Coordinates of C-alpha atoms in Angstrom, one line a residue:
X1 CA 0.0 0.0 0.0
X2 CA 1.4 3.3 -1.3
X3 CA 2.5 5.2 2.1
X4 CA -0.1 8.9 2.9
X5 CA -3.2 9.3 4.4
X6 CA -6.1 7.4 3.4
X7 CA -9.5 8.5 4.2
X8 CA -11.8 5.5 4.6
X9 CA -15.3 5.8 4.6
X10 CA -17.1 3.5 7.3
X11 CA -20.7 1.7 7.4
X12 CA -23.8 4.1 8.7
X13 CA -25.4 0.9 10.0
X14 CA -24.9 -2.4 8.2
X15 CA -21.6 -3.4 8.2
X16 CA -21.9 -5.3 5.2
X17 CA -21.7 -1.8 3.7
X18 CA -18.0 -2.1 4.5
X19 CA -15.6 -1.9 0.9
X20 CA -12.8 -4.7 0.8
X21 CA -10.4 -2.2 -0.4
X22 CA -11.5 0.0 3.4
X23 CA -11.0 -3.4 5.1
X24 CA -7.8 -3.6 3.3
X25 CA -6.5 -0.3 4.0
X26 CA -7.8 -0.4 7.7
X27 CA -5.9 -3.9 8.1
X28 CA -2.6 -2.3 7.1
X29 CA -2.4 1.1 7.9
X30 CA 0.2 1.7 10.7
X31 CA -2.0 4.2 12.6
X32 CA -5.6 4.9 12.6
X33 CA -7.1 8.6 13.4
X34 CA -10.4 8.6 15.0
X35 CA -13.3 10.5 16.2
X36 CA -13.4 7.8 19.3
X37 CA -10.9 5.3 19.9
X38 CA -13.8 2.9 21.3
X39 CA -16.4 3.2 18.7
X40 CA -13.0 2.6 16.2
X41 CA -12.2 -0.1 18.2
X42 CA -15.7 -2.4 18.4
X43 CA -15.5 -1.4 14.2
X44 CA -12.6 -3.6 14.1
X45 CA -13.6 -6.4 16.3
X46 CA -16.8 -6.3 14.4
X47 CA -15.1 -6.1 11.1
X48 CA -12.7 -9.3 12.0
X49 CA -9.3 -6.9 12.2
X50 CA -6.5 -6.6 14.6
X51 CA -6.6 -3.5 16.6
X52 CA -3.1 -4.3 17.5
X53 CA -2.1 -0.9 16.6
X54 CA -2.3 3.2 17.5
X55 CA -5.6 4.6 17.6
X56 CA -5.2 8.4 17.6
X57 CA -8.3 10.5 18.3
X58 CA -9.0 13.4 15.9
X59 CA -12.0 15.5 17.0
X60 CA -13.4 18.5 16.5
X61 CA -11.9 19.8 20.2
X62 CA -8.3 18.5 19.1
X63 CA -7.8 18.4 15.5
X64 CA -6.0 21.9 14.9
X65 CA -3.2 20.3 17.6
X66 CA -3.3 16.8 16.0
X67 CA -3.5 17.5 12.8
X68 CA 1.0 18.3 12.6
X69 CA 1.2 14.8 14.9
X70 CA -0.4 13.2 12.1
X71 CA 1.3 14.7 8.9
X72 CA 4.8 13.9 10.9
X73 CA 3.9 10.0 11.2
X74 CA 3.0 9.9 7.4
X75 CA 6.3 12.0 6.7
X76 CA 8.2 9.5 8.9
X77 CA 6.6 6.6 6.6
X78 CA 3.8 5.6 8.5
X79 CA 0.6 4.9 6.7
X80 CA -2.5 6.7 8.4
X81 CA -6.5 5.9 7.8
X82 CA -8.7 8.7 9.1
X83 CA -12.2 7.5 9.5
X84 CA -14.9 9.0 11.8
X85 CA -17.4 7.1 13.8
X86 CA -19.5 6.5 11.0
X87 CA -19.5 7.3 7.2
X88 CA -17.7 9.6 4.9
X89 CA -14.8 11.6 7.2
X90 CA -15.2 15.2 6.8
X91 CA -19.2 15.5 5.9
X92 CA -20.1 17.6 8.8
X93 CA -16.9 15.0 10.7
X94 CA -13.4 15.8 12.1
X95 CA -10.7 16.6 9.0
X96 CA -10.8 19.0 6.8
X97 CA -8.2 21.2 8.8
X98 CA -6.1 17.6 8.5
X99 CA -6.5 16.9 4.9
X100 CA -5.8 20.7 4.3
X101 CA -2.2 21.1 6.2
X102 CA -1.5 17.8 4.4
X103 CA -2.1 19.5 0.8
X104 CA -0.3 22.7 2.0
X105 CA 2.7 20.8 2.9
X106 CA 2.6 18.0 -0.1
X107 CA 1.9 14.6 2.1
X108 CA -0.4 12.1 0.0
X109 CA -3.6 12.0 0.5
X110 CA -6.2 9.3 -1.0
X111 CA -9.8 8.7 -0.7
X112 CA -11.3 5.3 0.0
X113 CA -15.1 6.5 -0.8
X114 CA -18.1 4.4 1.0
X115 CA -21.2 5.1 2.9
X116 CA -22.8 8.7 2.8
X117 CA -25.6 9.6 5.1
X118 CA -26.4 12.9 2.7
X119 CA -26.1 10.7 -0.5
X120 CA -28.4 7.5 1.2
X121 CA -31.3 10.0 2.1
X122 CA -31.5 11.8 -1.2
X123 CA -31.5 8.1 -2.6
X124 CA -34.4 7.3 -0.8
X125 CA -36.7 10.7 -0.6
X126 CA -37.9 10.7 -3.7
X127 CA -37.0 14.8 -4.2
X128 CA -34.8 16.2 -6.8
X129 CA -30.8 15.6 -6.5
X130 CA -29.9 17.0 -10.0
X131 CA -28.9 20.1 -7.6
X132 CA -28.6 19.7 -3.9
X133 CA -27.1 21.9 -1.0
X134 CA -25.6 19.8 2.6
X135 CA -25.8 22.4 5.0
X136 CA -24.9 20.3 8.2
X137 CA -26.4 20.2 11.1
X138 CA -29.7 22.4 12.2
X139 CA -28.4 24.9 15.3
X140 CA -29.9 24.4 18.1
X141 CA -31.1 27.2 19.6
X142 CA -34.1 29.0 17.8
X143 CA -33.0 32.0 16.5
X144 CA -30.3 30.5 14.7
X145 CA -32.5 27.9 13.1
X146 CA -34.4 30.1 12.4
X147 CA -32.4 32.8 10.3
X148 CA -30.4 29.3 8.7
X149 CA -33.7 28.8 7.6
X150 CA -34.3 31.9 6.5
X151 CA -31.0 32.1 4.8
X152 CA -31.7 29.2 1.9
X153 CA -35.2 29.0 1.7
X154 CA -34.9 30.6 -2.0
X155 CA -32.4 29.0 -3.3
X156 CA -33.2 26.8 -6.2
X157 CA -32.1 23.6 -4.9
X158 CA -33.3 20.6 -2.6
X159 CA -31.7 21.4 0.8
X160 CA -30.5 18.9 3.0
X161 CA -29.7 19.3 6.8
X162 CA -28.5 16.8 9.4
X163 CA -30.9 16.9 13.1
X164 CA -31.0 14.1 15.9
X165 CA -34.5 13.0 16.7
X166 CA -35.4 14.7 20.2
X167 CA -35.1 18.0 18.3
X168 CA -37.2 16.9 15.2
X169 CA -40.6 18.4 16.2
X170 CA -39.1 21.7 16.8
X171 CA -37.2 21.9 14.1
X172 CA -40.2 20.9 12.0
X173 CA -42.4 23.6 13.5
X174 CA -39.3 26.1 12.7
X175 CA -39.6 24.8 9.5
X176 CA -43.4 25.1 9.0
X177 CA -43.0 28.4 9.5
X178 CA -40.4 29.3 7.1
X179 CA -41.1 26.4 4.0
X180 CA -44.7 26.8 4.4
X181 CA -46.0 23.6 2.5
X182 CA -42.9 22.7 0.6
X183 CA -42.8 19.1 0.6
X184 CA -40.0 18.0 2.9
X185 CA -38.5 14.7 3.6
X186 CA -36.8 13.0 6.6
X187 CA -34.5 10.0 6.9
X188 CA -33.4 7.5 9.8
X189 CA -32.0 4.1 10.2
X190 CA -30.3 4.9 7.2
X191 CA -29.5 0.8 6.1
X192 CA -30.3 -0.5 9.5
X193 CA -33.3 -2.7 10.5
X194 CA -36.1 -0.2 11.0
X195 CA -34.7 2.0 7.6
X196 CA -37.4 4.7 7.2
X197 CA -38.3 8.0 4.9
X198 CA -41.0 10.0 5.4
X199 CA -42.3 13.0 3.0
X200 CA -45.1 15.2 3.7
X201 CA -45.6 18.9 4.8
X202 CA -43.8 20.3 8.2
X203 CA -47.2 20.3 9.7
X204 CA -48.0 16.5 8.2
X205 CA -44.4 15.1 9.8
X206 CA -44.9 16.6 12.5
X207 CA -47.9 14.7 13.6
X208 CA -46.0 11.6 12.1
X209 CA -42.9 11.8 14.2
X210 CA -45.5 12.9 17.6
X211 CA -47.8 9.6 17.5
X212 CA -43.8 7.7 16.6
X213 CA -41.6 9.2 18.2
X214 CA -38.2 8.4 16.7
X215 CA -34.6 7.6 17.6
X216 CA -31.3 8.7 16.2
X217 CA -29.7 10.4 13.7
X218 CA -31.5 11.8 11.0
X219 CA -31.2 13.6 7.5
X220 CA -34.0 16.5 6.7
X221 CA -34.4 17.5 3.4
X222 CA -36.8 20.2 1.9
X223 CA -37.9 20.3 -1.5
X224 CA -36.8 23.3 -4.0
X225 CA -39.4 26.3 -3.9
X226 CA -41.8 26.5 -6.7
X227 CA -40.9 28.3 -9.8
X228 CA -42.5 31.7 -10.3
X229 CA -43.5 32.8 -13.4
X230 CA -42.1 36.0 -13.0
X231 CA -44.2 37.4 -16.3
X232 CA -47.1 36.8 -14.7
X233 CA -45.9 39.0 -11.4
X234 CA -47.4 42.3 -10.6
X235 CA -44.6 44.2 -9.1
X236 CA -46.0 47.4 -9.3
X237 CA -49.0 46.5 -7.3
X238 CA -47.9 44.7 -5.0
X239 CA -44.9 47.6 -3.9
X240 CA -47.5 50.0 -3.9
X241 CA -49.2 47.7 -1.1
X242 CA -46.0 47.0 0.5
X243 CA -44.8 50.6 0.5
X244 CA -48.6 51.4 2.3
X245 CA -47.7 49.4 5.0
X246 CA -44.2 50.0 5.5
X247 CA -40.3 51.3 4.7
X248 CA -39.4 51.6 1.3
X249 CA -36.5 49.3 2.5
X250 CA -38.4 46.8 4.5
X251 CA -41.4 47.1 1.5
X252 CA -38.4 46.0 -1.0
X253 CA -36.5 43.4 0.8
X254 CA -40.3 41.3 1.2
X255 CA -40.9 41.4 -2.4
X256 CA -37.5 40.0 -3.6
X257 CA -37.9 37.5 -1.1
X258 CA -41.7 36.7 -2.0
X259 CA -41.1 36.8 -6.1
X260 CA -37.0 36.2 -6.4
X261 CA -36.7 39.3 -8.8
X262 CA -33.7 41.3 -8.7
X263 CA -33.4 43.9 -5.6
X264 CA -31.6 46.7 -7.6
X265 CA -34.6 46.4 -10.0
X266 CA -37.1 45.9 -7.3
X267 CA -35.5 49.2 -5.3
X268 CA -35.3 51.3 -8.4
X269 CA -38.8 50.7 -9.1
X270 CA -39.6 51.1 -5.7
X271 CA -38.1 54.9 -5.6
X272 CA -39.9 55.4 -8.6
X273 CA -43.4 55.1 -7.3
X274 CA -41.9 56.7 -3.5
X275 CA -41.4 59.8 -5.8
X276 CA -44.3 59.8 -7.2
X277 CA -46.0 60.6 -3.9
X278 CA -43.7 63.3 -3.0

């Protein structure tokens, strides 16, 4: 095996997703670099490989430390496998700081490509995947959801977002609020036992996930927004009700966001009926 760094992609569930050519790097690699040493670890005595080697945890809290640690053992001649406790390393996982020092400093880096969690759930949803945005993991706290939201809901493209069960109902109702009825989809069990997609509205999953409540990781993904026909689009009236109601600034950013026309346009006709009032 050709001496650098090897990123392995591990199984999401089954672990007859596992490649022979990952179970062939894993088996000979001199070091492994790992999210958690244990969950590494039971892989291996799952997989039917000798953990009779280092196990070097690379996290989120100590990768920017590790990462030179790890260049230096490849540089010495080691061979390194990074893998993170499940699936493709560096998709919302520990590494890209890792695989970037190693480019800036010329030590080998190859990809041994496997299971995706983001890839698996477009697979099974049913929504469009000839353009898709990952976007990672939903904040937490509700503001922050909320302007994430906020931020992508008129982008042309399925979005898709990573969120752990007990937070699913919230982030659906956050989601109501901003998607409106956009079809959206959500993932679990991705390739385990109990596998399961759901589509519907916010509202409809909602209702789903309360009368079965779930477990786990899951993957949420929302449907592109409907295309406009802009022709058909009365800007002028509907500025002159914005501009009734509120700020010509405030009157301008909702009608961009509502119709997805361009906001110099949008403002310059805006001033244009302002001044007519003057």
């Amino acid at each position: 095996m050709k001496n650098g760094l090897y990123i392995v992609a591990t199984p999401i569930g089954n672990l007859a997703d596992i490649s022979a050519r990952a179970k062939e790097v894993l088996a000979e690699a001199d070091a492994i670099a790992c999210e958690d040493t244990r969950v590494t670890r039971k892989l291996f005595s799952l997989l039917g490989l000798s953990a009779a080697k280092p196990f070097i945890t690379c996290q989120d809290h100590n990768e920017e430390q590790q990462a030179q640690s790890l260049i230096d053992l490849v540089k010495e001649g080691k061979t390194l496998a990074l893998v993170s406790d499940a699936g493709s390393p560096l998709i919302s996982d520990p590494g890209y700081k890792l695989i970037r020092r190693c480019r800036e400093q010329g030590v080998k880096v190859w990809t041994v490509p496997g299971c995706c969690a983001v890839i698996s759930a477009l697979q099974l949803s049913g929504l469009p995947t000839n353009r898709f945005m990952f976007a990672g993991f939903i904040p937490n706290k509700d503001k922050a959801r909320s302007d994430l939201f906020n931020e992508l809901k008129n982008i042309n493209t399925t979005l898709v977002f990573y969120e752990t069960a007990p937070r699913i109902v919230k982030t659906l109702t956050a989601a109501a609020g901003v998607f409106g009825n956009r079809e959206i989809a959500v993932a679990r069990e991705i390739t385990k036992l109990y596998e399961e997609c759901v589509n519907g509205t916010a509202e409809e999953l909602i209702a789903h996930f309360e009368e079965n409540p779930p477990k786990g990781e899951m993957v949420l993904m929302v449907a592109p927004p409907e295309e406009i026909d802009r022709e058909k689009i009365d800007t002028d009236a509907l500025l002159r009700e914005k501009l009734g109601l509120m700020p010509l600034k405030t009157a301008v950013k909702e009608v961009v966001e509502q119709t997805g026309l361009n906001k110099n346009d949008v403002y310059a006709q805006a001033l244009k009926i302002k001044n007519e009032n003057l």
